[in-house]
mmCIF file of C-alpha atoms in Angstrom:
data_model
loop_
_atom_site.group_PDB
_atom_site.id
_atom_site.type_symbol
_atom_site.label_atom_id
_atom_site.label_comp_id
_atom_site.label_asym_id
_atom_site.label_seq_id
_atom_site.Cartn_x
_atom_site.Cartn_y
_atom_site.Cartn_z
ATOM 1 C CA PHE A 29 0.000 0.000 0.000
ATOM 2 C CA THR A 30 1.090 3.527 -0.492
ATOM 3 C CA ALA A 31 2.092 5.872 2.294
ATOM 4 C CA HIS A 32 -0.503 8.512 1.336
ATOM 5 C CA ARG A 33 -3.521 6.384 2.175
ATOM 6 C CA SER A 34 -4.622 3.699 4.579
ATOM 7 C CA PRO A 35 -4.298 0.161 3.302
ATOM 8 C CA ALA A 36 -7.556 -1.189 1.918
ATOM 9 C CA LEU A 37 -9.152 -4.604 2.231
ATOM 10 C CA VAL A 38 -11.990 -5.655 -0.029
ATOM 11 C CA TYR A 39 -14.779 -8.180 0.189
ATOM 12 C CA ALA A 40 -17.094 -8.540 -2.808
ATOM 13 C CA GLY A 41 -20.385 -10.400 -2.969
ATOM 14 C CA ARG A 42 -23.163 -11.068 -0.508
ATOM 15 C CA PHE A 43 -22.463 -10.205 3.120
ATOM 16 C CA SER A 44 -23.533 -12.522 5.920
ATOM 17 C CA THR A 45 -22.257 -14.323 8.989
ATOM 18 C CA ASP A 46 -21.792 -17.559 7.034
ATOM 19 C CA ARG A 47 -19.644 -15.618 4.569
ATOM 20 C CA GLY A 48 -17.316 -14.557 7.379
ATOM 21 C CA MET A 49 -18.402 -11.022 8.162
ATOM 22 C CA LEU A 50 -18.239 -11.449 11.951
ATOM 23 C CA VAL A 51 -14.808 -13.067 11.690
ATOM 24 C CA ILE A 52 -13.667 -10.131 9.550
ATOM 25 C CA ALA A 53 -15.048 -7.698 12.145
ATOM 26 C CA GLU A 54 -13.158 -9.472 14.939
ATOM 27 C CA ALA A 55 -9.984 -9.577 12.831
ATOM 28 C CA LEU A 56 -10.251 -5.807 12.309
ATOM 29 C CA HIS A 57 -10.571 -5.291 16.069
ATOM 30 C CA GLN A 58 -7.457 -7.418 16.593
ATOM 31 C CA LEU A 59 -5.579 -5.425 13.954
ATOM 32 C CA ALA A 60 -6.667 -2.157 15.587
ATOM 33 C CA ALA A 61 -5.288 -3.422 18.906
ATOM 34 C CA GLN A 62 -1.942 -3.814 17.081
ATOM 35 C CA GLY A 63 -2.159 -0.263 15.727
ATOM 36 C CA LEU A 64 -3.216 -1.333 12.218
ATOM 37 C CA ARG A 65 -6.347 0.258 10.817
ATOM 38 C CA PRO A 66 -6.924 -0.878 7.249
ATOM 39 C CA ARG A 67 -10.090 0.278 5.540
ATOM 40 C CA LEU A 68 -12.638 -2.390 4.653
ATOM 41 C CA ARG A 69 -14.439 -1.862 1.353
ATOM 42 C CA LEU A 70 -17.660 -3.876 1.069
ATOM 43 C CA LEU A 71 -18.786 -4.314 -2.504
ATOM 44 C CA GLY A 72 -22.201 -5.964 -2.646
ATOM 45 C CA THR A 73 -25.190 -6.236 -0.362
ATOM 46 C CA TRP A 74 -26.384 -7.833 2.865
ATOM 47 C CA THR A 75 -28.396 -11.021 2.825
ATOM 48 C CA SER A 76 -30.755 -9.443 5.370
ATOM 49 C CA PRO A 77 -31.128 -6.301 7.501
ATOM 50 C CA ALA A 78 -30.536 -8.463 10.608
ATOM 51 C CA GLU A 79 -27.151 -9.590 9.242
ATOM 52 C CA GLU A 80 -26.173 -5.981 8.580
ATOM 53 C CA GLN A 81 -27.212 -4.938 12.101
ATOM 54 C CA THR A 82 -25.193 -7.792 13.623
ATOM 55 C CA PHE A 83 -22.117 -6.721 11.648
ATOM 56 C CA ARG A 84 -22.541 -3.056 12.582
ATOM 57 C CA GLN A 85 -22.683 -4.055 16.259
ATOM 58 C CA ALA A 86 -19.574 -6.212 15.832
ATOM 59 C CA MET A 87 -17.748 -3.265 14.227
ATOM 60 C CA ALA A 88 -18.525 -0.899 17.126
ATOM 61 C CA GLY A 89 -15.692 1.599 17.420
ATOM 62 C CA LEU A 90 -14.337 0.860 13.942
ATOM 63 C CA GLU A 91 -17.230 2.163 11.843
ATOM 64 C CA ALA A 92 -15.060 4.842 10.226
ATOM 65 C CA GLN A 93 -12.937 2.094 8.647
ATOM 66 C CA VAL A 94 -15.807 0.633 6.616
ATOM 67 C CA ASP A 95 -16.651 1.852 3.124
ATOM 68 C CA MET A 96 -20.022 0.439 2.098
ATOM 69 C CA VAL A 97 -19.953 0.654 -1.687
ATOM 70 C CA GLY A 98 -23.055 -1.470 -2.252
ATOM 71 C CA TRP A 99 -23.757 -3.034 -5.626
ATOM 72 C CA ALA A 100 -21.691 -1.532 -8.413
ATOM 73 C CA PRO A 101 -22.278 -1.843 -12.157
ATOM 74 C CA TYR A 102 -20.348 -4.836 -13.455
ATOM 75 C CA GLU A 103 -17.962 -2.699 -15.506
ATOM 76 C CA GLN A 104 -16.964 -0.755 -12.348
ATOM 77 C CA VAL A 105 -16.192 -3.828 -10.226
ATOM 78 C CA PRO A 106 -12.596 -4.347 -11.481
ATOM 79 C CA ALA A 107 -11.650 -0.754 -10.580
ATOM 80 C CA HIS A 108 -13.160 -1.129 -7.106
ATOM 81 C CA LEU A 109 -11.251 -4.367 -6.575
ATOM 82 C CA ALA A 110 -7.961 -3.208 -8.067
ATOM 83 C CA SER A 111 -7.827 -0.169 -5.781
ATOM 84 C CA ALA A 112 -7.594 -2.468 -2.747
ATOM 85 C CA ASP A 113 -4.441 -4.012 -1.281
ATOM 86 C CA VAL A 114 -5.784 -7.345 -0.026
ATOM 87 C CA ALA A 115 -8.927 -9.305 -0.922
ATOM 88 C CA LEU A 116 -10.871 -11.418 1.569
ATOM 89 C CA ALA A 117 -12.906 -14.598 1.100
ATOM 90 C CA VAL A 118 -13.209 -16.193 4.533
ATOM 91 C CA LEU A 119 -16.367 -18.170 3.890
ATOM 92 C CA GLN A 120 -17.272 -20.272 6.897
ATOM 93 C CA PRO A 121 -16.928 -24.081 6.981
ATOM 94 C CA ILE A 122 -20.378 -25.087 5.844
ATOM 95 C CA GLU A 123 -20.808 -27.786 3.233
ATOM 96 C CA ARG A 124 -21.706 -25.624 0.247
ATOM 97 C CA TYR A 125 -18.667 -23.373 0.747
ATOM 98 C CA VAL A 126 -16.205 -26.157 1.572
ATOM 99 C CA ALA A 127 -17.070 -28.024 -1.635
ATOM 100 C CA ALA A 128 -17.130 -25.080 -4.055
ATOM 101 C CA LEU A 129 -14.772 -22.452 -5.427
ATOM 102 C CA PRO A 130 -16.033 -18.911 -4.876
ATOM 103 C CA VAL A 131 -16.231 -16.816 -8.050
ATOM 104 C CA LYS A 132 -14.874 -13.893 -6.023
ATOM 105 C CA LEU A 133 -11.539 -15.740 -5.732
ATOM 106 C CA PHE A 134 -11.095 -15.609 -9.504
ATOM 107 C CA GLU A 135 -12.286 -12.000 -9.681
ATOM 108 C CA TYR A 136 -9.670 -11.084 -7.090
ATOM 109 C CA MET A 137 -6.988 -13.007 -8.978
ATOM 110 C CA ALA A 138 -7.967 -11.317 -12.258
ATOM 111 C CA CYS A 139 -7.364 -7.950 -10.579
ATOM 112 C CA GLY A 140 -3.945 -8.991 -9.263
ATOM 113 C CA LEU A 141 -4.912 -8.921 -5.593
ATOM 114 C CA PRO A 142 -3.280 -11.114 -2.964
ATOM 115 C CA VAL A 143 -6.000 -13.113 -1.248
ATOM 116 C CA VAL A 144 -6.772 -14.262 2.269
ATOM 117 C CA VAL A 145 -8.991 -17.280 1.702
ATOM 118 C CA SER A 146 -10.619 -20.100 3.658
ATOM 119 C CA ASP A 147 -8.364 -23.154 3.765
ATOM 120 C CA PHE A 148 -10.723 -25.604 2.070
ATOM 121 C CA PRO A 149 -9.462 -28.297 -0.341
ATOM 122 C CA ALA A 150 -10.651 -26.644 -3.575
ATOM 123 C CA ASN A 151 -9.410 -23.205 -2.495
ATOM 124 C CA ARG A 152 -6.096 -24.728 -1.414
ATOM 125 C CA ALA A 153 -5.580 -26.319 -4.836
ATOM 126 C CA VAL A 154 -5.994 -22.951 -6.565
ATOM 127 C CA VAL A 155 -4.330 -20.615 -4.056
ATOM 128 C CA ALA A 156 -1.367 -22.841 -3.155
ATOM 129 C CA GLY A 157 -1.016 -23.986 -6.749
ATOM 130 C CA ALA A 158 -0.870 -20.428 -8.038
ATOM 131 C CA ASP A 159 0.966 -19.089 -4.951
ATOM 132 C CA CYS A 160 -1.408 -16.143 -4.919
ATOM 133 C CA GLY A 161 -2.358 -15.674 -1.291
ATOM 134 C CA LEU A 162 -2.678 -17.004 2.209
ATOM 135 C CA LEU A 163 -4.951 -19.797 3.369
ATOM 136 C CA VAL A 164 -6.528 -19.465 6.818
ATOM 137 C CA ASP A 165 -8.876 -21.230 9.175
ATOM 138 C CA PRO A 166 -11.916 -19.069 8.368
ATOM 139 C CA SER A 167 -13.381 -19.413 11.856
ATOM 140 C CA ASP A 168 -10.186 -18.126 13.527
ATOM 141 C CA ALA A 169 -10.213 -14.319 13.608
ATOM 142 C CA ALA A 170 -6.640 -14.260 14.942
ATOM 143 C CA ALA A 171 -5.457 -16.267 11.920
ATOM 144 C CA VAL A 172 -7.322 -13.928 9.562
ATOM 145 C CA ALA A 173 -5.833 -10.876 11.304
ATOM 146 C CA ALA A 174 -2.335 -12.385 11.166
ATOM 147 C CA ALA A 175 -2.644 -13.087 7.442
ATOM 148 C CA ILE A 176 -3.851 -9.549 6.737
ATOM 149 C CA ALA A 177 -1.075 -8.078 8.910
ATOM 150 C CA ARG A 178 1.531 -10.215 7.130
ATOM 151 C CA LEU A 179 0.455 -8.970 3.702
ATOM 152 C CA LEU A 180 0.235 -5.346 4.819
ATOM 153 C CA ALA A 181 3.671 -5.538 6.460
ATOM 154 C CA ASP A 182 5.305 -6.875 3.294
ATOM 155 C CA PRO A 183 3.998 -5.001 0.245
ATOM 156 C CA ASP A 184 6.584 -6.669 -2.000
ATOM 157 C CA GLU A 185 5.322 -10.120 -1.019
ATOM 158 C CA ALA A 186 1.719 -8.981 -1.395
ATOM 159 C CA HIS A 187 2.513 -7.649 -4.870
ATOM 160 C CA ARG A 188 4.272 -10.908 -5.817
ATOM 161 C CA LEU A 189 1.290 -12.986 -4.678
ATOM 162 C CA GLY A 190 -1.146 -10.719 -6.509
ATOM 163 C CA ALA A 191 0.939 -10.894 -9.695
ATOM 164 C CA ASN A 192 1.020 -14.687 -9.406
ATOM 165 C CA GLY A 193 -2.760 -14.731 -9.134
ATOM 166 C CA ARG A 194 -3.128 -12.469 -12.158
ATOM 167 C CA ARG A 195 -0.785 -14.704 -14.162
ATOM 168 C CA ALA A 196 -2.682 -17.848 -13.110
ATOM 169 C CA PHE A 197 -5.972 -16.213 -14.051
ATOM 170 C CA LYS A 198 -4.643 -15.248 -17.491
ATOM 171 C CA THR A 199 -3.159 -18.679 -18.208
ATOM 172 C CA GLN A 200 -5.369 -21.185 -16.349
ATOM 173 C CA TYR A 201 -8.449 -19.809 -14.664
ATOM 174 C CA ASN A 202 -10.388 -18.119 -17.439
ATOM 175 C CA TRP A 203 -13.133 -19.332 -19.753
ATOM 176 C CA GLN A 204 -10.860 -19.618 -22.792
ATOM 177 C CA ALA A 205 -8.281 -21.771 -20.985
ATOM 178 C CA LEU A 206 -10.928 -23.891 -19.262
ATOM 179 C CA GLU A 207 -12.740 -24.425 -22.536
ATOM 180 C CA GLN A 208 -9.659 -26.236 -23.872
#
């Protein structure tokens, strides 16, 4: 991240507890206790007003760090993502998330962002195989905070991981390559 602005994290998609929003809130509190105050850009919408209220309560004291973008036109999404430093996908360990690859992972990779992602088998195959981010226990806020802190503390490593993800997206994880 650059010295003239706070580092930025991004999460794109639907927001809910099962998609890790409370873990992200706790990780941000842990980072704040260490003197780190990255901004969190939320690109998407809440699954319900109750989920949003629960998150707002969990973020008490850190509200100024959250940028609620909401839904953005598809053509604007890459710019929103690319202006972040680290992308988050800490989906919780429920069957449908453990067994699937989140589209957001590939969107993040396409934008050259280093990722902090749930350590599930399918995610591990992509992220470790491409060396494009850090895998975490998605229910462990301390592990999520440590991964974020590691990437923010080492911008060169974060850039390398993001570039690896971009390269993997261009060569492997796109419709043209998968069609072959």
